Amino acid sequence: MLNRRARSCGAGQGGLSLVELMVGVAVGLIIVAGAAMVTTTQLTDTSQLTREMQVQQDLRAAADLVARALRQSGSWPAAATSIWTPALGPAAVMPANPYSAITTSSSSVAFFGTNADPAAGINYVSNPTTKSVQFRLNTATGALQALLGGAWQDITDPYSLVVTSFSVAKTGPGGTLPASIQLKCGAPCAAGGTACWPSFEINEYRVAITGHAKADAKVVREVVTNVRLRNDKITNNNPPPPLPPGPLCPT
C-alpha cells in the first residue's frame, strides 16, 4: 500500500533533461560573453579617451609654457630710453631695443627674455647657451625641451607623450594682425608727406606642437596658439634709409 502510494505521488514530477540543461548553460554563457564584451569595449574606450585627454593636456601645457615665455621676449629694462621727449631736443637719436631679435627654425626657437641678463648687456646672440630663452624638440627622445640653468631639460614626459613636430613662426601681413602701423607725428617730413614717420611693428608668432601617445601612435593631437608679443618694435624712418637715423619725428 505504501509503495503504491509513493509511486503514485512521484509519477507527476519531472526534471530537466540533458539537452535542456546544455541549452540553459549555452544561453548563460552567451549572456556572460556579451556582458564581458561590453565591459571590455567600455574599458578600451575609457583607456582611449584617457590617452587622448592626457596628450591634449600635455601639449596644451607645453604650448602655454612656450607662449608665456615668448610673450615676454625682447624684455629690456632700459626701454624708456628709446622714447623721445622734447627735453632731449630735436637732434636726439633714440636707441633701439638690442634684444628684439627672435631666431626660429623648424624645431627650435631662441630669444632674449625675462630670465636672461639684460643688466649685464648680454644678448643670446653672443652667448646662446646661458643667457637666452630657448626651446627645442629633441627628435631622439620625442621630448620638448627648455634651456634652464644652462642645461636642456624636458618639459614633456617622453614616456607618455612623443612630440613629433614643434614650430614657432612669425605671422605675416596675411595673419591676424597687420605687419606694421605708422605712428603719427606732429609735423610732415622735410620733403613733405609722412614717409619719415616712425613705424610700429606688431609682432605675433604662431606656436604649433604635434604629438601622439607613447602607448598608442594612433592617438595624435595638435595644439596651435597665436602669441602676441608685449615688446613691439618701433623703427625710426627719419630720414628714410640708408641715411643714418635722426629724431624719431620731424620737427
Short mmCIF file of C-alpha atoms in Angstrom, two decimals:
data_model
loop_
_atom_site.label_atom_id
_atom_site.label_comp_id
_atom_site.label_asym_id
_atom_site.label_seq_id
_atom_site.Cartn_x
_atom_site.Cartn_y
_atom_site.Cartn_z
CA MET A 1 0.00 0.00 0.00
CA LEU A 2 2.76 2.41 0.93
CA ASN A 3 4.84 1.59 -2.18
CA ARG A 4 1.85 2.08 -4.43
CA ARG A 5 1.06 5.46 -2.84
CA ALA A 6 4.72 6.59 -3.17
CA ARG A 7 4.80 5.59 -6.82
CA SER A 8 1.55 7.42 -7.47
CA CYS A 9 2.85 10.62 -5.78
CA GLY A 10 6.13 10.64 -7.74
CA ALA A 11 4.59 9.85 -11.08
CA GLY A 12 3.55 13.52 -11.70
CA GLN A 13 7.02 15.03 -11.04
CA GLY A 14 9.66 15.62 -13.80
CA GLY A 15 13.25 17.05 -14.08
CA LEU A 16 15.49 18.66 -16.75
CA SER A 17 16.76 16.51 -19.49
CA LEU A 18 20.41 16.64 -20.58
CA VAL A 19 19.50 18.59 -23.71
CA GLU A 20 17.60 21.23 -21.73
CA LEU A 21 20.48 21.55 -19.29
CA MET A 22 23.01 22.07 -22.12
CA VAL A 23 20.76 24.65 -23.78
CA GLY A 24 20.45 26.56 -20.49
CA VAL A 25 24.21 26.52 -19.95
CA ALA A 26 24.80 27.72 -23.54
CA VAL A 27 22.37 30.63 -23.09
CA GLY A 28 24.06 31.58 -19.84
CA LEU A 29 27.48 31.52 -21.47
CA ILE A 30 26.22 33.73 -24.30
CA ILE A 31 24.90 36.27 -21.79
CA VAL A 32 28.17 36.23 -19.82
CA ALA A 33 30.19 36.60 -23.04
CA GLY A 34 28.05 39.55 -24.13
CA ALA A 35 28.48 41.25 -20.77
CA ALA A 36 32.24 40.63 -20.89
CA MET A 37 32.39 42.08 -24.41
CA VAL A 38 30.50 45.21 -23.36
CA THR A 39 32.78 45.64 -20.34
CA THR A 40 35.90 45.19 -22.47
CA THR A 41 34.65 47.73 -25.01
CA GLN A 42 33.91 50.26 -22.29
CA LEU A 43 37.34 49.76 -20.72
CA THR A 44 39.01 50.17 -24.13
CA ASP A 45 37.03 53.33 -24.86
CA THR A 46 37.86 54.71 -21.42
CA SER A 47 41.55 53.98 -21.91
CA GLN A 48 41.47 55.62 -25.35
CA LEU A 49 39.72 58.68 -24.00
CA THR A 50 42.20 58.93 -21.14
CA ARG A 51 45.13 58.83 -23.57
CA GLU A 52 43.53 61.48 -25.78
CA MET A 53 42.91 63.76 -22.81
CA GLN A 54 46.44 63.25 -21.49
CA VAL A 55 48.00 64.01 -24.88
CA GLN A 56 45.84 67.10 -25.29
CA GLN A 57 46.60 68.36 -21.78
CA ASP A 58 50.35 67.74 -22.09
CA LEU A 59 50.52 69.53 -25.44
CA ARG A 60 48.47 72.43 -24.11
CA ALA A 61 50.68 72.76 -21.02
CA ALA A 62 53.83 72.77 -23.17
CA ALA A 63 52.34 75.33 -25.58
CA ASP A 64 51.38 77.55 -22.64
CA LEU A 65 54.96 77.45 -21.30
CA VAL A 66 56.37 78.44 -24.69
CA ALA A 67 53.72 81.13 -25.20
CA ARG A 68 54.25 82.62 -21.75
CA ALA A 69 58.00 82.90 -22.27
CA LEU A 70 57.68 84.08 -25.87
CA ARG A 71 55.24 86.79 -24.86
CA GLN A 72 57.99 88.29 -22.67
CA SER A 73 60.68 88.18 -25.38
CA GLY A 74 62.61 91.35 -26.03
CA SER A 75 62.32 92.44 -22.42
CA TRP A 76 64.58 95.47 -21.99
CA PRO A 77 64.81 97.33 -18.67
CA ALA A 78 66.05 100.44 -20.48
CA ALA A 79 63.03 100.60 -22.81
CA ALA A 80 62.14 104.07 -21.52
CA THR A 81 65.37 105.44 -23.03
CA SER A 82 64.06 104.73 -26.52
CA ILE A 83 61.19 107.20 -26.14
CA TRP A 84 61.85 110.73 -27.36
CA THR A 85 60.81 113.67 -25.21
CA PRO A 86 61.00 117.40 -26.01
CA ALA A 87 63.61 117.82 -23.27
CA LEU A 88 66.07 115.78 -25.33
CA GLY A 89 65.98 118.21 -28.22
CA PRO A 90 65.17 117.62 -31.90
CA ALA A 91 68.59 116.13 -32.70
CA ALA A 92 68.39 113.36 -30.12
CA VAL A 93 68.80 109.85 -31.56
CA MET A 94 66.91 107.23 -29.59
CA PRO A 95 68.46 103.78 -29.16
CA ALA A 96 66.63 100.74 -30.47
CA ASN A 97 65.90 97.64 -28.44
CA PRO A 98 69.02 95.46 -28.85
CA TYR A 99 67.18 92.34 -27.69
CA SER A 100 64.25 92.22 -30.07
CA ALA A 101 65.60 89.50 -32.38
CA ILE A 102 63.96 86.06 -32.35
CA THR A 103 65.59 83.09 -34.04
CA THR A 104 63.32 80.27 -35.18
CA SER A 105 63.79 77.05 -37.11
CA SER A 106 61.71 74.01 -37.96
CA SER A 107 62.20 72.56 -34.46
CA SER A 108 63.53 75.29 -32.15
CA VAL A 109 63.16 78.89 -31.06
CA ALA A 110 65.56 81.22 -29.24
CA PHE A 111 65.06 84.74 -27.95
CA PHE A 112 66.13 87.16 -25.26
CA GLY A 113 63.57 87.17 -22.46
CA THR A 114 62.86 87.95 -18.86
CA ASN A 115 65.10 85.24 -17.41
CA ALA A 116 68.10 86.43 -19.39
CA ASP A 117 70.52 89.10 -18.12
CA PRO A 118 69.81 92.45 -19.79
CA ALA A 119 71.53 94.39 -16.99
CA ALA A 120 74.84 92.80 -17.99
CA GLY A 121 74.25 93.69 -21.63
CA ILE A 122 74.36 90.04 -22.73
CA ASN A 123 72.30 89.07 -25.73
CA TYR A 124 71.59 85.47 -26.69
CA VAL A 125 73.43 86.05 -30.00
CA SER A 126 76.74 86.45 -28.18
CA ASN A 127 76.08 83.81 -25.54
CA PRO A 128 73.50 81.34 -26.86
CA THR A 129 73.95 78.67 -24.21
CA THR A 130 73.38 80.52 -20.96
CA LYS A 131 71.63 83.87 -21.38
CA SER A 132 68.72 83.18 -23.68
CA VAL A 133 65.31 81.59 -23.51
CA GLN A 134 65.36 78.59 -25.80
CA PHE A 135 63.02 75.71 -26.61
CA ARG A 136 63.75 72.80 -28.89
CA LEU A 137 62.43 69.41 -29.96
CA ASN A 138 64.70 66.51 -29.11
CA THR A 139 63.94 64.22 -32.03
CA ALA A 140 65.87 61.34 -30.44
CA THR A 141 63.56 61.14 -27.41
CA GLY A 142 60.47 62.92 -28.72
CA ALA A 143 60.56 65.38 -25.82
CA LEU A 144 60.12 69.14 -25.93
CA GLN A 145 62.97 70.75 -24.01
CA ALA A 146 63.78 74.13 -22.49
CA LEU A 147 67.17 75.61 -21.72
CA LEU A 148 67.14 76.05 -17.95
CA GLY A 149 70.23 76.91 -15.96
CA GLY A 150 72.45 76.29 -18.96
CA ALA A 151 71.19 72.71 -19.45
CA TRP A 152 68.42 71.23 -21.59
CA GLN A 153 65.55 69.84 -19.54
CA ASP A 154 62.39 68.04 -20.65
CA ILE A 155 59.13 69.93 -20.28
CA THR A 156 57.12 67.00 -21.68
CA ASP A 157 57.19 63.40 -20.50
CA PRO A 158 58.63 61.20 -23.28
CA TYR A 159 57.25 58.10 -21.55
CA SER A 160 53.66 59.20 -22.10
CA LEU A 161 53.89 61.71 -24.99
CA VAL A 162 56.00 61.70 -28.14
CA VAL A 163 56.28 65.17 -29.70
CA THR A 164 56.69 64.82 -33.46
CA SER A 165 56.83 68.46 -34.55
CA PHE A 166 57.43 71.85 -32.95
CA SER A 167 57.48 75.16 -34.78
CA VAL A 168 57.36 78.85 -33.97
CA ALA A 169 56.76 81.08 -36.98
CA LYS A 170 56.03 84.77 -37.30
CA THR A 171 52.69 85.61 -38.86
CA GLY A 172 52.98 87.81 -41.91
CA PRO A 173 50.75 90.57 -43.25
CA GLY A 174 48.13 87.97 -44.04
CA GLY A 175 47.95 86.85 -40.42
CA THR A 176 45.65 88.02 -37.68
CA LEU A 177 47.49 91.34 -37.31
CA PRO A 178 48.98 93.77 -39.84
CA ALA A 179 52.76 93.78 -40.31
CA SER A 180 53.21 97.34 -39.03
CA ILE A 181 51.35 100.53 -38.22
CA GLN A 182 52.62 104.03 -38.95
CA LEU A 183 52.80 106.29 -35.93
CA LYS A 184 51.69 109.87 -36.35
CA CYS A 185 54.00 112.84 -35.81
CA GLY A 186 53.14 116.48 -35.33
CA ALA A 187 54.93 117.70 -38.45
CA PRO A 188 55.38 116.43 -42.02
CA CYS A 189 58.67 115.22 -43.39
CA ALA A 190 61.21 117.69 -44.72
CA ALA A 191 60.36 116.63 -48.26
CA GLY A 192 56.67 116.55 -47.46
CA GLY A 193 54.44 113.58 -46.80
CA THR A 194 54.64 111.02 -43.99
CA ALA A 195 57.25 108.53 -45.25
CA CYS A 196 59.68 109.54 -42.49
CA TRP A 197 57.25 108.94 -39.66
CA PRO A 198 58.15 106.01 -37.39
CA SER A 199 56.55 102.62 -37.88
CA PHE A 200 55.22 100.41 -35.12
CA GLU A 201 55.81 96.75 -35.88
CA ILE A 202 53.31 94.35 -34.37
CA ASN A 203 54.90 91.04 -33.50
CA GLU A 204 52.79 87.92 -33.44
CA TYR A 205 54.01 84.33 -33.58
CA ARG A 206 52.25 81.05 -34.24
CA VAL A 207 53.25 78.19 -31.93
CA ALA A 208 52.35 74.69 -33.19
CA ILE A 209 53.10 71.43 -31.37
CA THR A 210 52.07 67.97 -32.59
CA GLY A 211 52.44 64.69 -30.73
CA HIS A 212 50.99 61.27 -30.09
CA ALA A 213 50.59 58.97 -27.12
CA LYS A 214 53.56 56.78 -26.33
CA ALA A 215 51.32 53.74 -25.85
CA ASP A 216 49.25 54.33 -28.99
CA ALA A 217 50.68 56.15 -32.01
CA LYS A 218 47.16 56.49 -33.45
CA VAL A 219 46.22 58.99 -30.72
CA VAL A 220 47.54 62.13 -32.43
CA ARG A 221 46.77 65.68 -31.37
CA GLU A 222 47.97 69.16 -32.36
CA VAL A 223 47.88 72.40 -30.41
CA VAL A 224 48.19 75.75 -32.18
CA THR A 225 48.24 79.10 -30.45
CA ASN A 226 49.00 82.65 -31.56
CA VAL A 227 51.22 84.71 -29.26
CA ARG A 228 51.11 88.49 -29.30
CA LEU A 229 54.43 89.87 -28.06
CA ARG A 230 54.28 92.64 -25.49
CA ASN A 231 57.50 94.27 -26.68
CA ASP A 232 56.75 95.73 -30.08
CA LYS A 233 59.40 97.20 -32.33
CA ILE A 234 59.48 100.89 -33.28
CA THR A 235 61.52 101.72 -36.40
CA ASN A 236 62.94 105.19 -36.88
CA ASN A 237 62.39 106.22 -40.52
CA ASN A 238 63.60 109.82 -40.18
CA PRO A 239 65.31 110.30 -42.53
CA PRO A 240 64.46 107.28 -44.67
CA PRO A 241 67.19 104.61 -45.03
CA PRO A 242 70.03 104.37 -45.97
CA LEU A 243 70.71 107.68 -44.25
CA PRO A 244 71.54 107.49 -40.52
CA PRO A 245 68.50 107.97 -38.31
CA GLY A 246 67.73 111.32 -36.80
CA PRO A 247 64.95 112.35 -34.41
CA LEU A 248 62.06 109.93 -34.23
CA CYS A 249 59.70 112.58 -35.59
CA PRO A 250 60.50 115.53 -37.85
CA THR A 251 60.33 118.94 -36.27
#
